[in-house]
Short mmCIF file of C-alpha atoms in Angstrom, two decimals:
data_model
loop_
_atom_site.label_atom_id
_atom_site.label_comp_id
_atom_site.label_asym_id
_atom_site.label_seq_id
_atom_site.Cartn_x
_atom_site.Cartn_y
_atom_site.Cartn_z
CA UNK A 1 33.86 127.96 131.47
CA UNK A 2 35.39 129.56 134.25
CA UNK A 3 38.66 128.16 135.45
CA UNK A 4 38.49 125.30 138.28
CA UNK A 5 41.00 126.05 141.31
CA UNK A 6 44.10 124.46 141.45
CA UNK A 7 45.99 123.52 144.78
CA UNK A 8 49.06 122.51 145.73
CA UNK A 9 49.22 121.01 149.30
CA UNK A 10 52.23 120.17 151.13
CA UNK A 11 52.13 117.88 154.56
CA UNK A 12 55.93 117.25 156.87
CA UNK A 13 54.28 117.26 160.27
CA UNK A 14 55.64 113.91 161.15
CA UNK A 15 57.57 111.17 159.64
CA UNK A 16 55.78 111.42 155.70
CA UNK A 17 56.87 113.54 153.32
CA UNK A 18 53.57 114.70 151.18
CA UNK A 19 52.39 116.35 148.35
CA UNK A 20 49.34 116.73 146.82
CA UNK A 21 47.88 118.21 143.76
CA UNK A 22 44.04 118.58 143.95
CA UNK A 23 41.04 120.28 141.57
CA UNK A 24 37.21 120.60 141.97
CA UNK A 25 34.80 119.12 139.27
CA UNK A 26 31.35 121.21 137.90
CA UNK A 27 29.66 120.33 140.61
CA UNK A 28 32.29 121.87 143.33
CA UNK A 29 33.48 118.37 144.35
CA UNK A 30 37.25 117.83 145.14
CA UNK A 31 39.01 116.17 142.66
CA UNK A 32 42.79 114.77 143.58
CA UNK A 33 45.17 114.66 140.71
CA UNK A 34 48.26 113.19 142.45
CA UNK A 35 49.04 112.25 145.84
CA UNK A 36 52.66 111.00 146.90
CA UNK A 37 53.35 110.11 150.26
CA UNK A 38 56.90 109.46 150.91
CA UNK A 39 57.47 107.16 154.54
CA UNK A 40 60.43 107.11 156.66
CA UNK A 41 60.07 103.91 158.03
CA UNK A 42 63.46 102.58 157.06
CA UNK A 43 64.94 106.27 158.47
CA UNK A 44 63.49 105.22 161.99
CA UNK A 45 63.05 101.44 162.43
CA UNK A 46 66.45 100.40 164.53
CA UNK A 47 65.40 103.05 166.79
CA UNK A 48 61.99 102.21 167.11
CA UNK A 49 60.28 105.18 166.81
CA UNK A 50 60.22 108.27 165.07
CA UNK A 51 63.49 110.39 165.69
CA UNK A 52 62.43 114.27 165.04
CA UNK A 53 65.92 115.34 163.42
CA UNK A 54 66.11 112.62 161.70
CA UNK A 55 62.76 113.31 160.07
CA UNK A 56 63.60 116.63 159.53
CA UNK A 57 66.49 115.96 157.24
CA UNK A 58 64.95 113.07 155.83
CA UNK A 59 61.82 116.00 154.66
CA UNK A 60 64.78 118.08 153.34
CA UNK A 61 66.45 115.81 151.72
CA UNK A 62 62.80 114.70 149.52
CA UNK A 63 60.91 117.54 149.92
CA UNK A 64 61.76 119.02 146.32
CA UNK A 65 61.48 115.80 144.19
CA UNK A 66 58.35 114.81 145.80
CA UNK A 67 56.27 118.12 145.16
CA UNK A 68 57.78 118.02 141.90
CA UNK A 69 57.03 114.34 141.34
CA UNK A 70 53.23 115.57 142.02
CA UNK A 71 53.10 118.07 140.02
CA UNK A 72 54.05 116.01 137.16
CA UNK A 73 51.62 112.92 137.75
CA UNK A 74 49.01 115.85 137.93
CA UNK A 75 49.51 116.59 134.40
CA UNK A 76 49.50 120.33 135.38
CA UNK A 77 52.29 122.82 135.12
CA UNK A 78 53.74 125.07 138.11
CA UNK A 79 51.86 128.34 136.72
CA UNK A 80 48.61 126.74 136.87
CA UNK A 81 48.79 126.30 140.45
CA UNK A 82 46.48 129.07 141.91
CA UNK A 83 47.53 128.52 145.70
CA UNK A 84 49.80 126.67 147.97
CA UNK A 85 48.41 125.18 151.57
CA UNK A 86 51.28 123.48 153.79
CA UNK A 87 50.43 121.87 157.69
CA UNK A 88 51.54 124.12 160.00
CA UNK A 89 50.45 122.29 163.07
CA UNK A 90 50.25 120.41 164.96
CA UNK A 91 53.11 118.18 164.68
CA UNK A 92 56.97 118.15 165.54
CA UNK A 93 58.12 121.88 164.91
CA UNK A 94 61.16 120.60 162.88
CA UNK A 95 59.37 118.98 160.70
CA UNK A 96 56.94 121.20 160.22
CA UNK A 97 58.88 124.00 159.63
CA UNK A 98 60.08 122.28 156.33
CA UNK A 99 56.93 122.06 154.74
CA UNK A 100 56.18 125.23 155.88
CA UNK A 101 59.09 127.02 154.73
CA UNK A 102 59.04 125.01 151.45
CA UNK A 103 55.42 126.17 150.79
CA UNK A 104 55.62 129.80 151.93
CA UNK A 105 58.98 130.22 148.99
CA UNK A 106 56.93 128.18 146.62
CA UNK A 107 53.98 130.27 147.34
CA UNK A 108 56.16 133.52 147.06
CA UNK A 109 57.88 132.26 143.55
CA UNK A 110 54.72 131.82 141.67
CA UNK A 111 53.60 134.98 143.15
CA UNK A 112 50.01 133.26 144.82
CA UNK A 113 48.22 132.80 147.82
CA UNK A 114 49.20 130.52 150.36
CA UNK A 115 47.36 128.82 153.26
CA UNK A 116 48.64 127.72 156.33
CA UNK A 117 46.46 124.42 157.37
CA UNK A 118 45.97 122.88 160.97
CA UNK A 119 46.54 119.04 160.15
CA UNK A 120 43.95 118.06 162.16
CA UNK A 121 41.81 119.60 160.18
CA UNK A 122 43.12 118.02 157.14
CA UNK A 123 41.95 114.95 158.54
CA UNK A 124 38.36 116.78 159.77
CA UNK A 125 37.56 117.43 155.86
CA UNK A 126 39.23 114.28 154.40
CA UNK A 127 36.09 112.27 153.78
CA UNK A 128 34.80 115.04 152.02
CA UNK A 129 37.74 114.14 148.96
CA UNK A 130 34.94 111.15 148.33
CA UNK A 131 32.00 111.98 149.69
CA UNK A 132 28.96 114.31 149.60
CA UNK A 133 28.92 114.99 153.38
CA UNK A 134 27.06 117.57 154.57
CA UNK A 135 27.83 119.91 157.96
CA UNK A 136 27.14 119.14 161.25
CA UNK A 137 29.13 115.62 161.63
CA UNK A 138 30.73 113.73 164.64
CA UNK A 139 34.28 112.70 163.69
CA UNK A 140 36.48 110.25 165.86
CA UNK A 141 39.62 110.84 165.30
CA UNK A 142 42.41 108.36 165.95
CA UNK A 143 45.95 108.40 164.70
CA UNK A 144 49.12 108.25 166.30
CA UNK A 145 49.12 111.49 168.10
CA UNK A 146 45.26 112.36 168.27
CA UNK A 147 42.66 110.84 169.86
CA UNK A 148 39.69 112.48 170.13
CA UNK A 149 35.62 113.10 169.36
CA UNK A 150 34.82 116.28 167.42
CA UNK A 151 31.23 117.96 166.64
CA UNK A 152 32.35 119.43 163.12
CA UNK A 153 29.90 122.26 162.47
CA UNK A 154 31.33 124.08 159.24
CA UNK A 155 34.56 124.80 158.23
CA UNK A 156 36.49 126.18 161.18
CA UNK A 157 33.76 125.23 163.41
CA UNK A 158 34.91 122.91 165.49
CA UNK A 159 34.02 121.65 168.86
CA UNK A 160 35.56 119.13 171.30
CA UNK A 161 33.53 116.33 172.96
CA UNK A 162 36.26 114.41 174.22
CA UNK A 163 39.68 113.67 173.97
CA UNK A 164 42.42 111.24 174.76
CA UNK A 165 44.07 112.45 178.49
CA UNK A 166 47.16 110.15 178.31
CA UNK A 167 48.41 108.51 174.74
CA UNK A 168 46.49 108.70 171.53
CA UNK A 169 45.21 105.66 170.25
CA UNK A 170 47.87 104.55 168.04
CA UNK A 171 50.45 105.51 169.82
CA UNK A 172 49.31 102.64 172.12
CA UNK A 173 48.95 100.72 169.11
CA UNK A 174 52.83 101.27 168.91
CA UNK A 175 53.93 100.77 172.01
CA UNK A 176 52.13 97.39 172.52
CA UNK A 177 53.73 96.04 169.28
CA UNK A 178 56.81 97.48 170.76
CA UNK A 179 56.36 95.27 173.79
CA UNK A 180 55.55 92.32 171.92
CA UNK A 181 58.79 92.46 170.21
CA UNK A 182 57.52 93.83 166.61
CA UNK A 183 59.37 95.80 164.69
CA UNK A 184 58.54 99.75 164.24
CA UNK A 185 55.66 100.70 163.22
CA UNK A 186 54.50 97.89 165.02
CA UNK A 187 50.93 98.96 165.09
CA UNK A 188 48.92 97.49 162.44
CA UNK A 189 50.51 94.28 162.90
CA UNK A 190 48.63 93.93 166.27
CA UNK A 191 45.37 93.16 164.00
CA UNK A 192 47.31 90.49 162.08
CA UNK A 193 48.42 88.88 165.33
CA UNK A 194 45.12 89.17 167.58
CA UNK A 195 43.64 86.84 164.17
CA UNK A 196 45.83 84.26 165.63
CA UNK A 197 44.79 84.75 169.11
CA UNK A 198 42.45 83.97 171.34
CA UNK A 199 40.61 87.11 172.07
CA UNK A 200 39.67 86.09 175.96
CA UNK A 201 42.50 84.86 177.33
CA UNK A 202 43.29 88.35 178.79
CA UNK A 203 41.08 90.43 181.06
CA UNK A 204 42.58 93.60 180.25
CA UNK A 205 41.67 96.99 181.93
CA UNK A 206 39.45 99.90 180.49
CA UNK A 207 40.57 103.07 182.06
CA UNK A 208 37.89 105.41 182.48
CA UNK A 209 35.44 103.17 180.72
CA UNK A 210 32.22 104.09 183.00
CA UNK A 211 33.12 107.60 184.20
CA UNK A 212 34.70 110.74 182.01
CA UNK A 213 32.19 111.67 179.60
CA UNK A 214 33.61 110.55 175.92
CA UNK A 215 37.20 111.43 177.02
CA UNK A 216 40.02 108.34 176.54
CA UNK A 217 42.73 107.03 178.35
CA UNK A 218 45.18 104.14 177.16
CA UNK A 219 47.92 104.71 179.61
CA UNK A 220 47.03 102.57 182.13
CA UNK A 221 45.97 99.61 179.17
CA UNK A 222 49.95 100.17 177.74
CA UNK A 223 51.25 99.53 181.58
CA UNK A 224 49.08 96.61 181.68
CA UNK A 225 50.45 95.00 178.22
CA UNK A 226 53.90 95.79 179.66
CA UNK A 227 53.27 93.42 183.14
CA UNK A 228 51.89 90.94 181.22
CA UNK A 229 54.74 90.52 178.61
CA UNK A 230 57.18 90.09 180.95
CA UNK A 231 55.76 86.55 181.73
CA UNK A 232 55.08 85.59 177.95
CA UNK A 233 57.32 82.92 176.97
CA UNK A 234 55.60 81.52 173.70
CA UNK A 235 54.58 82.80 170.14
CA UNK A 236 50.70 81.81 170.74
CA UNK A 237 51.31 84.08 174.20
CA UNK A 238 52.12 86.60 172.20
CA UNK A 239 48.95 86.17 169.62
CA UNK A 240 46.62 86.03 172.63
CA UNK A 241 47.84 89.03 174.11
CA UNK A 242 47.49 90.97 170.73
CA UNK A 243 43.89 89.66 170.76
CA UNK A 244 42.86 90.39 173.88
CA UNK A 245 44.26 94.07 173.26
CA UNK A 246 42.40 95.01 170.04
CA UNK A 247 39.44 93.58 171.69
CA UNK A 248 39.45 95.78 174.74
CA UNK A 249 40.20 99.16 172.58
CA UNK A 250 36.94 97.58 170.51
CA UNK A 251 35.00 97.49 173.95
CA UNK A 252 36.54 100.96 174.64
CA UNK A 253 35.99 102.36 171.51
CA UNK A 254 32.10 101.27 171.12
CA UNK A 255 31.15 102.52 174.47
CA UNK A 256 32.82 105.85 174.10
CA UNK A 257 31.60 106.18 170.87
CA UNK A 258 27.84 105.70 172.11
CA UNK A 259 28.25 108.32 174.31
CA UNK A 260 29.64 110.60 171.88
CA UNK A 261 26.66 110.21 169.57
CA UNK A 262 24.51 111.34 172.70
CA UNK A 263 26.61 114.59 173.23
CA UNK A 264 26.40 115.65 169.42
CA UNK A 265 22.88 115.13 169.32
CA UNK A 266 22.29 116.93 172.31
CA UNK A 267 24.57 119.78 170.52
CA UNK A 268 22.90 119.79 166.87
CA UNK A 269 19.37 119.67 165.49
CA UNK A 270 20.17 116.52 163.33
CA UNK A 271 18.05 115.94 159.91
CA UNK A 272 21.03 113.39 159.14
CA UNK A 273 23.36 111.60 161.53
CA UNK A 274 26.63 111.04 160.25
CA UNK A 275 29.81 109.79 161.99
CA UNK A 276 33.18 109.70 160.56
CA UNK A 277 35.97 108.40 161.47
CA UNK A 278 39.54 109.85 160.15
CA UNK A 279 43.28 109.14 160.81
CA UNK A 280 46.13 106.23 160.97
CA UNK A 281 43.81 104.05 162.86
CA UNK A 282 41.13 104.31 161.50
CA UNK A 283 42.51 101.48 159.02
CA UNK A 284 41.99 99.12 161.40
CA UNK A 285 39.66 96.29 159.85
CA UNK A 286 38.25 95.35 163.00
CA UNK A 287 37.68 98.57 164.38
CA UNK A 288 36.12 99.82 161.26
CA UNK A 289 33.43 97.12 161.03
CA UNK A 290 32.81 97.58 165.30
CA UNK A 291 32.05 101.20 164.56
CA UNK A 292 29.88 100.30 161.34
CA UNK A 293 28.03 98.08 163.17
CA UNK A 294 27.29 100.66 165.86
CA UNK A 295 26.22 102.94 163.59
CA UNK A 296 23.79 100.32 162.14
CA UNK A 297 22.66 100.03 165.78
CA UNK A 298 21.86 103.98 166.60
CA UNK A 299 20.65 104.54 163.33
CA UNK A 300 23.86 106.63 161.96
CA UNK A 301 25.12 106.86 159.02
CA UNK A 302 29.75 105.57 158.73
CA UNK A 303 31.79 107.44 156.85
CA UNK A 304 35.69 106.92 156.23
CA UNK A 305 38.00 107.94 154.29
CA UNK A 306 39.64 105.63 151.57
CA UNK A 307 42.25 103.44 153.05
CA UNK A 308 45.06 105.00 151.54
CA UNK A 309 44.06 108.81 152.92
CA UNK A 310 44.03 107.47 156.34
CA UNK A 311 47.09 108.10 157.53
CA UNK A 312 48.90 111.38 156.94
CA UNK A 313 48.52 112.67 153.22
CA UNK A 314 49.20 115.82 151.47
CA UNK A 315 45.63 115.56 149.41
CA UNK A 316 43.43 116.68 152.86
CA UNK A 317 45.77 119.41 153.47
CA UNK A 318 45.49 120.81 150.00
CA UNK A 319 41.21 119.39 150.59
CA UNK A 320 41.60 122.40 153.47
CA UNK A 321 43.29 124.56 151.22
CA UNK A 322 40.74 124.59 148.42
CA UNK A 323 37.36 125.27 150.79
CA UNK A 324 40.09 128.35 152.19
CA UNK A 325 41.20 129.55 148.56
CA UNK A 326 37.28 129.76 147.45
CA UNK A 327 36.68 132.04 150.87
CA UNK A 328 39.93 133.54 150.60
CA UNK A 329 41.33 133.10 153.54
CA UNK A 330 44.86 133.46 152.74
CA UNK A 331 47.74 133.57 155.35
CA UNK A 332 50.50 135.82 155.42
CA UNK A 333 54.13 134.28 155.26
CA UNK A 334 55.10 134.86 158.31
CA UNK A 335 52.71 132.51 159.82
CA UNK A 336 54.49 130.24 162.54
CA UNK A 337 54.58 126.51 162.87
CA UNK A 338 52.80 125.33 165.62
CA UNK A 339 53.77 122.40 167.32
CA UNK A 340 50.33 122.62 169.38
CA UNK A 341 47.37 123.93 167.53
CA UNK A 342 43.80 122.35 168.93
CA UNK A 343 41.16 122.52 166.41
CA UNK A 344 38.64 124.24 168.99
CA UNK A 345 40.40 126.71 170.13
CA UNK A 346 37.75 127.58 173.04
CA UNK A 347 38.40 124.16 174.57
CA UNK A 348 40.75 124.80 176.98
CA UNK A 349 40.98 121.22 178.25
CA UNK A 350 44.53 120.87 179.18
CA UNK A 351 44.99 124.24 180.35
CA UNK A 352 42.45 124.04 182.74
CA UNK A 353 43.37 120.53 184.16
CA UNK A 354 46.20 119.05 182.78
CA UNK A 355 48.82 121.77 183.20
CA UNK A 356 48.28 121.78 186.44
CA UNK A 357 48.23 117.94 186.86
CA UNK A 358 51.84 118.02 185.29
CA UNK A 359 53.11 120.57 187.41
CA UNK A 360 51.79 118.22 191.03
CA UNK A 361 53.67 115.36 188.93
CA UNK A 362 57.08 117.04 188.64
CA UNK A 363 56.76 118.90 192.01
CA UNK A 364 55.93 115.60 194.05
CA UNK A 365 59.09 114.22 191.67
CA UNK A 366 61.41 116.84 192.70
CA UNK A 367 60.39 117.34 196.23
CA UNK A 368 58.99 114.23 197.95
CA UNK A 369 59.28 115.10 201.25
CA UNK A 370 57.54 118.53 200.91
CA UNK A 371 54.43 117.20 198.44
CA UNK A 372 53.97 113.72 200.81
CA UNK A 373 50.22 112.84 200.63
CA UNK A 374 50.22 114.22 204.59
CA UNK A 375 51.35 117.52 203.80
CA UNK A 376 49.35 117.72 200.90
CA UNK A 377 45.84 117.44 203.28
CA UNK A 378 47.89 119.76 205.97
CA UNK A 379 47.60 122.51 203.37
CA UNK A 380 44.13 121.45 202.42
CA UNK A 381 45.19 119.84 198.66
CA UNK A 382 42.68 117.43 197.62
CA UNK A 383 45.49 115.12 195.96
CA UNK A 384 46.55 114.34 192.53
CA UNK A 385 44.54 112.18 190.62
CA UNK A 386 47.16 109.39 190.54
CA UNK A 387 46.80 108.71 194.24
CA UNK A 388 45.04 106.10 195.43
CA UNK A 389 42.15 104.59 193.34
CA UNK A 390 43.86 107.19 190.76
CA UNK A 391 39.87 108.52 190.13
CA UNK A 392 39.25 111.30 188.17
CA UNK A 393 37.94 113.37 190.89
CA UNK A 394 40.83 113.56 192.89
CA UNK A 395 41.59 117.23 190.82
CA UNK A 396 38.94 119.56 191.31
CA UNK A 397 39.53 121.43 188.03
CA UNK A 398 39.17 117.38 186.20
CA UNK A 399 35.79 116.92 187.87
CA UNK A 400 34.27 119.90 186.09
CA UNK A 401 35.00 118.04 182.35
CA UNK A 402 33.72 115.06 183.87
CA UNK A 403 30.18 116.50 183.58
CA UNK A 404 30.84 117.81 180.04
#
C-alpha cells in the first residue's frame, strides 16, 4: 500500500493562529487529523476590533506550540510530513508574513515541498474536507473580510459573479453589534438578540437590492443602524433593531443569491446544481436555513461546511495544500505575502471601477472648490456615484459590471 500524503497547513492571515494536520483515505477523500485554532479575542476586545500588530505578536508568540500541539494530536511525527502549505493571502501582511515565514523554515528543515495557499481558496475547497462535491459549484462566500459569489470550476478555476463593493458581510455584522453596544466580536450575538426582537419594527434599507447584478453593498445598511441607535433608549430597542437587521441581510441575501444561481447556470452546463456556502458567516442559523430553503425552492442542492471550519482554520489551507501536493504544484520560498490576492485573477473589478472611485473621493476631499459638482459638468465629468441618488450609474466604468 502506497503511502497516503501527509500535510501540514498553517493559517495567521488574521486574528487565529492555525494549524492543521490532514491525510487522504483509499478512496482519495481528505481526512483531518488535528485542527487547533488558537483566537485572539481577549488580545483585541478593549479595543474593539482587531489590532494588526497586536495580532502579529500574538501569532509569534503561539505560532510554535500550536503547530507542534497539532502535530502531536495527529499522532504523526515531523518526518512523516510530506509538505507544508501556509496562507499567503489575502489577509493583513503582518500577520501573514508569520505563517508564512514559519512554514517556508519548517518546509526548508524537513527538506519538503511547500505550498503557498490563497485563503480564499481555503475556504473555496473547505466543504470538500466532508463532502463528495463534484466541480462546477456556486459558492457564497461571507466572512469578515469577503463577501462575494464565485462559479468554482476546478481547482484554480475560479470566476467572480459578484462581490461586496463596500464592507463584507460580517464586517457589518461587527460594526452593528459595535453600535448596539456589544462587546467585540459582536457579530454572532446579533442572531441571539434579533430572537428577542421583533423583526418589523425597522424598515431598514437594501442598497443595491434591485439593480447591480449579484454584487453587495452593506455600507449604506451600517449608516442606517448607526442613525437609528442614536435614538434607542431601551434593551427591547436594542433587540428590535438586531431583528430587523438580520432580517434585511436575509431579504438581501435570498434575492442576491437567486440571481447568482441564474448567472452560474448561464455559465455551466449543470448535470448537478450545487451551492455552497463557506466562511465566518456562514454560521449564522438563520441565514443558513434562508439559503437551504432557497435551494429547496430552485431545485439546488446546500452545502456547508461543519460549523467549526467556518471561520478561519488551518485544516482548508492544508485541504488546498493536499489537491496542490498530488499535482505538484510546489512554490518556491521566496513567495511573497499578499495582502490582496483575488481568487480570479481576470476579474479586474476594482481596478476598473473602484480605483478610480477612490481617487474622485480623496480628490473632491482634498480640493472642494476645484471638484464642486459645477466644475465637474464644466469639464464634462459625469459625477461620482455618491452624488445625488448615489446610483450606480453615475461612473461610467460601474455601469459596465452592472450588466455582468
Amino acid at each position: 500500500m502506497s503511502k497516503k500524503p501527509l500535510i501540514l497547513g498553517i493559517e495567521t492571515s488574521c486574528d487565529e493562529t492555525a494549524a492543521s494536520i490532514i491525510t487522504q483515505n483509499d478512496q482519495g477523500s481528505p481526512v483531518v487529523l488535528s485542527s487547533v485554532v488558537s483566537s485572539q479575542v481577549e488580545v483585541h476586545k478593549k479595543f474593539g476590533g482587531v489590532v494588526p500588530e497586536l495580532a502579529a505578536r500574538a501569532h509569534i508568540d503561539k505560532i510554535d506550540w500550536i503547530v507542534q500541539k497539532a502535530i502531536d494530536d495527529s499522532g504523526k511525527k515531523i518526518n512523516e510530513i510530506d509538505a507544508v502549505a501556509s496562507t499567503a493571502g489575502p489577509g493583513l501582511i503582518v500577520c501573514l508574513s508569520v505563517g508564512l515565514s514559519f512554514g517556508k523554515a519548517f518546509a526548508a528543515s524537513i527538506n519538503k515541498p511547500f505550498i503557498a495557499v490563497n485563503h480564499l481558496e481555503g475556504h473555496a475547497l473547505s466543504p470538500k474536507l466532508n463532502s463528495n462535491l463534484n466541480y462546477p459549484y456556486l459558492l457564497l462566500l461571507i466572512s469578515g473580510g469577503h463577501s462575494q459569489f464565485l462559479n468554482v470550476q476546478g481547482l484554480g478555476k475560479y470566476k467572480r459573479l459578484g462581490t461586496t463593493i463596500d464592507d463584507a458581510l460580517g464586517e457589518a455584522f461587527d460594526k452593528t453589534a459595535k453600535l448596539l453596544g456589544i462587546e467585540f466580536p459582536g457579530g454572532p450575538q446579533i442572531e441571539i438578540l434579533a430572537k428577542k426582537g421583533d423583526p418589523n419594527k425597522y424598515d431598514l434599507p437594501k442598497p443595491i437590492f434591485s439593480k447591480g447584478g449579484c454584487n453587495l453593498s452593506f455600507a449604506g445598511l451600517k449608516t442606517a443602524v448607526l442613525r437609528i441607535t442614536k435614538n434607542i433608549k431601551t434593551d427591547q430597542e436594542k433587540f428590535d433593531l438586531a431583528a430587523s437587521f438580520q432580517r434585511t441581510i436575509e431579504e438581501i441575501l435570498y434575492k442576491k443569491t437567486k440571481i447568482a444561481f441564474k448567472e452560474f447556470e448561464k455559465q455551466n452546463a449543470l448535470t448537478e446544481k450545487n451551492f455552497v456556502v463557506a466562511g465566518g458567516v456562514a454560521a449564522n442559523q438563520n441565514i443558513r436555513n434562508m439559503l437551504i430553503n432557497l435551494c429547496e425552492e430552485e431545485n439546488y442542492q446546500s452545502i456547508f461546511p461543519p460549523i467549526e471550519l467556518c471561520g478561519d482554520n488551518a485544516a482548508m489551507i492544508a485541504m488546498v495544500g493536499l489537491e496542490k501536493f498530488k499535482l505538484k504544484e510546489f512554490s518556491q520560498l521566496d513567495h511573497p505575502a499578499k495582502p490582496r490576492w483575488p481568487l480570479d485573477e481576470n476579474d479586474c473589478f476594482f481596478e476598473r471601477c473602484w480605483g478610480s472611485i477612490i481617487m474622485q473621493y480623496w480628490l473632491m476631499k482634498s480640493e472642494p472648490d476645484v471638484w464642486s459638482i459645477d466644475q465637474q459638468i464644466k469639464s464634462g465629468a459625469k459625477g461620482a456615484p455618491w452624488d445625488g441618488g448615489k446610483k450606480l450609474s453615475g461612473c461610467k466604468k460601474f455601469k459596465v459590471n452592472e450588466k455582468r
